[in-house]
Each structure stands twice: as C-alpha cells, then as structure tokens.
Amino acid sequence: MTKTISRRKQRKAHFTAPSHVRRVIMSASLSKELRAKHNVRCLPVRKEDEVKIVRGSQKGRDGKITCVYRKKWVIHVDKITREKANGGSVQIPVHPSNVQIIKLKMDNDRKKLLARKDRSANAAKGKLSAADMHQDVD
C-alpha cells in the first residue's frame, strides 16, 4: 500500500486498488492443519478452494469457492445461497477475511508461492529470530 498515515489516503488507495493488488488484499487464513503442513498463515483466495465461514450469519458453513469477485471485494461460495421473493436463489457475497481455507486447489504456481512463503525454509536460509539475536549479545 502507500506510505502514509492519513486515513483518507489509505482508504482511497484501498478502494481504488488495481486488480493485482486486490488479489493480495483478498487473502484468507489457512486452517490449523494447512498452517502446520505448509508453515504459512494466509494466502490469496482462488476459485475452487474449499473454505469454512468463521464470521457472520453463515458462520460454521463450508463449501467451494465458485467466484472471486475482485471488483466488489467478495467471494461466492457454492452452498451459501438465499431465496429471493420470486422463488429464485441468489448467492450470498462473503468477504475473504471472514473465511478460513480448509482445502487448497494446488497447481504449480500455488506450490511456488507456498515455497516462497514457507517460514521454516526462510529460517533455514540464515534469517535470525529474536532469540538468536539476544544470544549473540552476551
């Protein structure tokens, strides 16, 4: 984002963000199992990921993402629908921050992204933790 502390400028940057930036902003946390497996806290959502809703009126329900609607900052999950007055059904939009990814759709790009973001691999590369820094001071 921008390097400003102005609320007005931050909001403008957020709501006028281009699509490639919206993808990163529209991230969801991973379940505890996936977090332990991949050593990654969150990932940008994508079509065909399986998610569980953790906030809002649909809390506790899960399903597969059918659409990532970047323009409106929402995702659509296949089983999350409501009935209209005329009898038709419409999907309920959900913000990605209110869901948790429980199953990833893996492909080569996703594997490379997980390898880049892997915290244990970064620690092995020579990046020091806070505990390591304090040990060297003595």
PDB file of C-alpha atoms in Angstrom:
ATOM      1  CA  MET A   1       0.000   0.000   0.000  1.00  0.00           C
ATOM      2  CA  THR A   2       1.038   3.607   0.349  1.00  0.00           C
ATOM      3  CA  LYS A   3       3.485   5.078   2.820  1.00  0.00           C
ATOM      4  CA  THR A   4       1.092   7.441   4.533  1.00  0.00           C
ATOM      5  CA  ILE A   5      -0.615   7.557   7.892  1.00  0.00           C
ATOM      6  CA  SER A   6      -3.508   9.593   6.562  1.00  0.00           C
ATOM      7  CA  ARG A   7      -6.779   7.669   6.926  1.00  0.00           C
ATOM      8  CA  ARG A   8      -8.200   9.421   3.871  1.00  0.00           C
ATOM      9  CA  LYS A   9      -5.285   8.439   1.623  1.00  0.00           C
ATOM     10  CA  GLN A  10      -5.221   4.867   2.953  1.00  0.00           C
ATOM     11  CA  ARG A  11      -8.924   4.436   2.193  1.00  0.00           C
ATOM     12  CA  LYS A  12      -8.522   5.915  -1.276  1.00  0.00           C
ATOM     13  CA  ALA A  13      -5.586   3.589  -2.021  1.00  0.00           C
ATOM     14  CA  HIS A  14      -7.561   0.600  -0.755  1.00  0.00           C
ATOM     15  CA  PHE A  15     -10.804   1.209  -2.634  1.00  0.00           C
ATOM     16  CA  THR A  16      -9.156   2.297  -5.895  1.00  0.00           C
ATOM     17  CA  ALA A  17      -6.578  -0.513  -5.863  1.00  0.00           C
ATOM     18  CA  PRO A  18      -5.921  -2.272  -9.188  1.00  0.00           C
ATOM     19  CA  SER A  19      -6.857  -5.922  -9.645  1.00  0.00           C
ATOM     20  CA  HIS A  20      -3.390  -7.377  -8.974  1.00  0.00           C
ATOM     21  CA  VAL A  21      -3.252  -5.552  -5.621  1.00  0.00           C
ATOM     22  CA  ARG A  22      -6.826  -6.574  -4.746  1.00  0.00           C
ATOM     23  CA  ARG A  23      -5.809 -10.210  -5.171  1.00  0.00           C
ATOM     24  CA  VAL A  24      -3.277  -9.879  -2.354  1.00  0.00           C
ATOM     25  CA  ILE A  25      -5.648  -7.891  -0.137  1.00  0.00           C
ATOM     26  CA  MET A  26      -8.349 -10.538  -0.649  1.00  0.00           C
ATOM     27  CA  SER A  27      -6.484 -13.164   1.374  1.00  0.00           C
ATOM     28  CA  ALA A  28      -7.846 -15.678   3.858  1.00  0.00           C
ATOM     29  CA  SER A  29      -6.193 -17.501   6.730  1.00  0.00           C
ATOM     30  CA  LEU A  30      -5.422 -21.200   6.487  1.00  0.00           C
ATOM     31  CA  SER A  31      -6.852 -23.871   8.788  1.00  0.00           C
ATOM     32  CA  LYS A  32      -4.638 -25.177  11.595  1.00  0.00           C
ATOM     33  CA  GLU A  33      -3.853 -28.358   9.650  1.00  0.00           C
ATOM     34  CA  LEU A  34      -2.805 -26.481   6.496  1.00  0.00           C
ATOM     35  CA  ARG A  35      -0.890 -23.943   8.586  1.00  0.00           C
ATOM     36  CA  ALA A  36       1.102 -26.727  10.245  1.00  0.00           C
ATOM     37  CA  LYS A  37       1.699 -28.516   6.924  1.00  0.00           C
ATOM     38  CA  HIS A  38       2.830 -25.518   4.847  1.00  0.00           C
ATOM     39  CA  ASN A  39       4.140 -23.100   7.562  1.00  0.00           C
ATOM     40  CA  VAL A  40       2.077 -20.293   6.025  1.00  0.00           C
ATOM     41  CA  ARG A  41      -0.610 -18.235   7.795  1.00  0.00           C
ATOM     42  CA  CYS A  42      -2.669 -16.888   4.892  1.00  0.00           C
ATOM     43  CA  LEU A  43      -2.978 -16.997   1.101  1.00  0.00           C
ATOM     44  CA  PRO A  44      -4.937 -15.124  -1.553  1.00  0.00           C
ATOM     45  CA  VAL A  45      -8.197 -16.977  -2.209  1.00  0.00           C
ATOM     46  CA  ARG A  46      -8.895 -18.524  -5.592  1.00  0.00           C
ATOM     47  CA  LYS A  47     -11.668 -20.338  -7.372  1.00  0.00           C
ATOM     48  CA  GLU A  48     -12.147 -23.981  -6.285  1.00  0.00           C
ATOM     49  CA  ASP A  49     -10.524 -23.571  -2.852  1.00  0.00           C
ATOM     50  CA  GLU A  50     -12.675 -25.083  -0.114  1.00  0.00           C
ATOM     51  CA  VAL A  51     -13.442 -22.634   2.677  1.00  0.00           C
ATOM     52  CA  LYS A  52     -15.228 -22.549   6.026  1.00  0.00           C
ATOM     53  CA  ILE A  53     -17.056 -19.377   7.062  1.00  0.00           C
ATOM     54  CA  VAL A  54     -15.910 -18.236  10.520  1.00  0.00           C
ATOM     55  CA  ARG A  55     -17.743 -14.880  10.886  1.00  0.00           C
ATOM     56  CA  GLY A  56     -21.209 -13.557  10.120  1.00  0.00           C
ATOM     57  CA  SER A  57     -24.682 -15.021   9.759  1.00  0.00           C
ATOM     58  CA  GLN A  58     -23.412 -18.031   7.773  1.00  0.00           C
ATOM     59  CA  LYS A  59     -20.786 -18.939  10.415  1.00  0.00           C
ATOM     60  CA  GLY A  60     -19.854 -22.627  10.523  1.00  0.00           C
ATOM     61  CA  ARG A  61     -20.891 -23.467   6.959  1.00  0.00           C
ATOM     62  CA  ASP A  62     -18.390 -24.548   4.342  1.00  0.00           C
ATOM     63  CA  GLY A  63     -18.188 -25.021   0.603  1.00  0.00           C
ATOM     64  CA  LYS A  64     -16.149 -24.478  -2.538  1.00  0.00           C
ATOM     65  CA  ILE A  65     -15.425 -21.000  -3.925  1.00  0.00           C
ATOM     66  CA  THR A  66     -17.292 -20.514  -7.200  1.00  0.00           C
ATOM     67  CA  CYS A  67     -16.287 -16.907  -7.903  1.00  0.00           C
ATOM     68  CA  VAL A  68     -13.721 -14.384  -6.666  1.00  0.00           C
ATOM     69  CA  TYR A  69     -15.343 -11.031  -7.377  1.00  0.00           C
ATOM     70  CA  ARG A  70     -12.440  -8.584  -7.069  1.00  0.00           C
ATOM     71  CA  LYS A  71     -14.439  -5.562  -8.173  1.00  0.00           C
ATOM     72  CA  LYS A  72     -16.836  -5.947  -5.220  1.00  0.00           C
ATOM     73  CA  TRP A  73     -14.228  -7.311  -2.741  1.00  0.00           C
ATOM     74  CA  VAL A  74     -16.240 -10.543  -2.185  1.00  0.00           C
ATOM     75  CA  ILE A  75     -16.229 -14.259  -2.913  1.00  0.00           C
ATOM     76  CA  HIS A  76     -19.154 -16.548  -3.663  1.00  0.00           C
ATOM     77  CA  VAL A  77     -19.290 -19.991  -2.034  1.00  0.00           C
ATOM     78  CA  ASP A  78     -21.320 -22.708  -3.768  1.00  0.00           C
ATOM     79  CA  LYS A  79     -23.696 -23.756  -0.946  1.00  0.00           C
ATOM     80  CA  ILE A  80     -24.189 -20.261   0.531  1.00  0.00           C
ATOM     81  CA  THR A  81     -27.395 -19.019  -1.118  1.00  0.00           C
ATOM     82  CA  ARG A  82     -30.715 -17.466  -0.138  1.00  0.00           C
ATOM     83  CA  GLU A  83     -34.161 -17.470  -1.696  1.00  0.00           C
ATOM     84  CA  LYS A  84     -35.468 -14.379  -3.477  1.00  0.00           C
ATOM     85  CA  ALA A  85     -39.070 -13.178  -3.219  1.00  0.00           C
ATOM     86  CA  ASN A  86     -39.883 -14.592  -6.655  1.00  0.00           C
ATOM     87  CA  GLY A  87     -38.541 -18.051  -5.725  1.00  0.00           C
ATOM     88  CA  GLY A  88     -35.152 -17.817  -7.402  1.00  0.00           C
ATOM     89  CA  SER A  89     -31.936 -18.307  -5.468  1.00  0.00           C
ATOM     90  CA  VAL A  90     -29.014 -15.912  -5.274  1.00  0.00           C
ATOM     91  CA  GLN A  91     -25.525 -16.407  -3.825  1.00  0.00           C
ATOM     92  CA  ILE A  92     -24.647 -14.512  -0.653  1.00  0.00           C
ATOM     93  CA  PRO A  93     -21.420 -12.493  -1.012  1.00  0.00           C
ATOM     94  CA  VAL A  94     -18.788 -13.160   1.667  1.00  0.00           C
ATOM     95  CA  HIS A  95     -15.655 -11.129   2.396  1.00  0.00           C
ATOM     96  CA  PRO A  96     -12.482 -13.281   2.246  1.00  0.00           C
ATOM     97  CA  SER A  97     -11.361 -12.111   5.699  1.00  0.00           C
ATOM     98  CA  ASN A  98     -14.420 -13.894   7.128  1.00  0.00           C
ATOM     99  CA  VAL A  99     -13.453 -17.314   5.790  1.00  0.00           C
ATOM    100  CA  GLN A 100     -10.775 -19.888   6.501  1.00  0.00           C
ATOM    101  CA  ILE A 101      -9.268 -22.034   3.760  1.00  0.00           C
ATOM    102  CA  ILE A 102      -9.665 -25.735   4.607  1.00  0.00           C
ATOM    103  CA  LYS A 103      -8.525 -27.267   1.301  1.00  0.00           C
ATOM    104  CA  LEU A 104      -6.267 -25.715  -1.338  1.00  0.00           C
ATOM    105  CA  LYS A 105      -6.529 -26.136  -5.098  1.00  0.00           C
ATOM    106  CA  MET A 106      -2.911 -26.941  -5.883  1.00  0.00           C
ATOM    107  CA  ASP A 107      -1.095 -26.196  -9.118  1.00  0.00           C
ATOM    108  CA  ASN A 108       2.484 -25.246  -9.982  1.00  0.00           C
ATOM    109  CA  ASP A 109       2.018 -21.537  -9.240  1.00  0.00           C
ATOM    110  CA  ARG A 110       0.448 -22.288  -5.844  1.00  0.00           C
ATOM    111  CA  LYS A 111       3.311 -24.667  -4.973  1.00  0.00           C
ATOM    112  CA  LYS A 112       5.896 -21.997  -5.837  1.00  0.00           C
ATOM    113  CA  LEU A 113       4.004 -19.415  -3.765  1.00  0.00           C
ATOM    114  CA  LEU A 114       3.897 -21.751  -0.756  1.00  0.00           C
ATOM    115  CA  ALA A 115       7.613 -22.480  -1.120  1.00  0.00           C
ATOM    116  CA  ARG A 116       8.359 -18.729  -1.178  1.00  0.00           C
ATOM    117  CA  LYS A 117       6.200 -18.013   1.854  1.00  0.00           C
ATOM    118  CA  ASP A 118       7.322 -21.040   3.900  1.00  0.00           C
ATOM    119  CA  ARG A 119       8.547 -19.707   7.245  1.00  0.00           C
ATOM    120  CA  SER A 120      10.682 -22.725   8.182  1.00  0.00           C
ATOM    121  CA  ALA A 121      12.568 -22.502   4.868  1.00  0.00           C
ATOM    122  CA  ASN A 122      13.201 -18.788   5.438  1.00  0.00           C
ATOM    123  CA  ALA A 123      14.534 -19.510   8.940  1.00  0.00           C
ATOM    124  CA  ALA A 124      16.901 -22.116   7.497  1.00  0.00           C
ATOM    125  CA  LYS A 125      18.253 -19.635   4.953  1.00  0.00           C
ATOM    126  CA  GLY A 126      20.014 -17.703   7.694  1.00  0.00           C
ATOM    127  CA  LYS A 127      17.421 -15.211   8.812  1.00  0.00           C
ATOM    128  CA  LEU A 128      17.800 -14.750  12.538  1.00  0.00           C
ATOM    129  CA  SER A 129      14.993 -14.829  15.044  1.00  0.00           C
ATOM    130  CA  ALA A 130      14.755 -12.533  18.062  1.00  0.00           C
ATOM    131  CA  ALA A 131      16.046 -15.299  20.360  1.00  0.00           C
ATOM    132  CA  ASP A 132      19.152 -15.765  18.195  1.00  0.00           C
ATOM    133  CA  MET A 133      19.860 -12.051  18.302  1.00  0.00           C
ATOM    134  CA  HIS A 134      19.793 -11.966  22.114  1.00  0.00           C
ATOM    135  CA  GLN A 135      22.132 -14.940  22.418  1.00  0.00           C
ATOM    136  CA  ASP A 136      24.835 -13.151  20.425  1.00  0.00           C
ATOM    137  CA  VAL A 137      24.740 -10.097  22.731  1.00  0.00           C
ATOM    138  CA  ASP A 138      26.237 -11.920  25.739  1.00  0.00           C
TER     139      ASP A 138
END
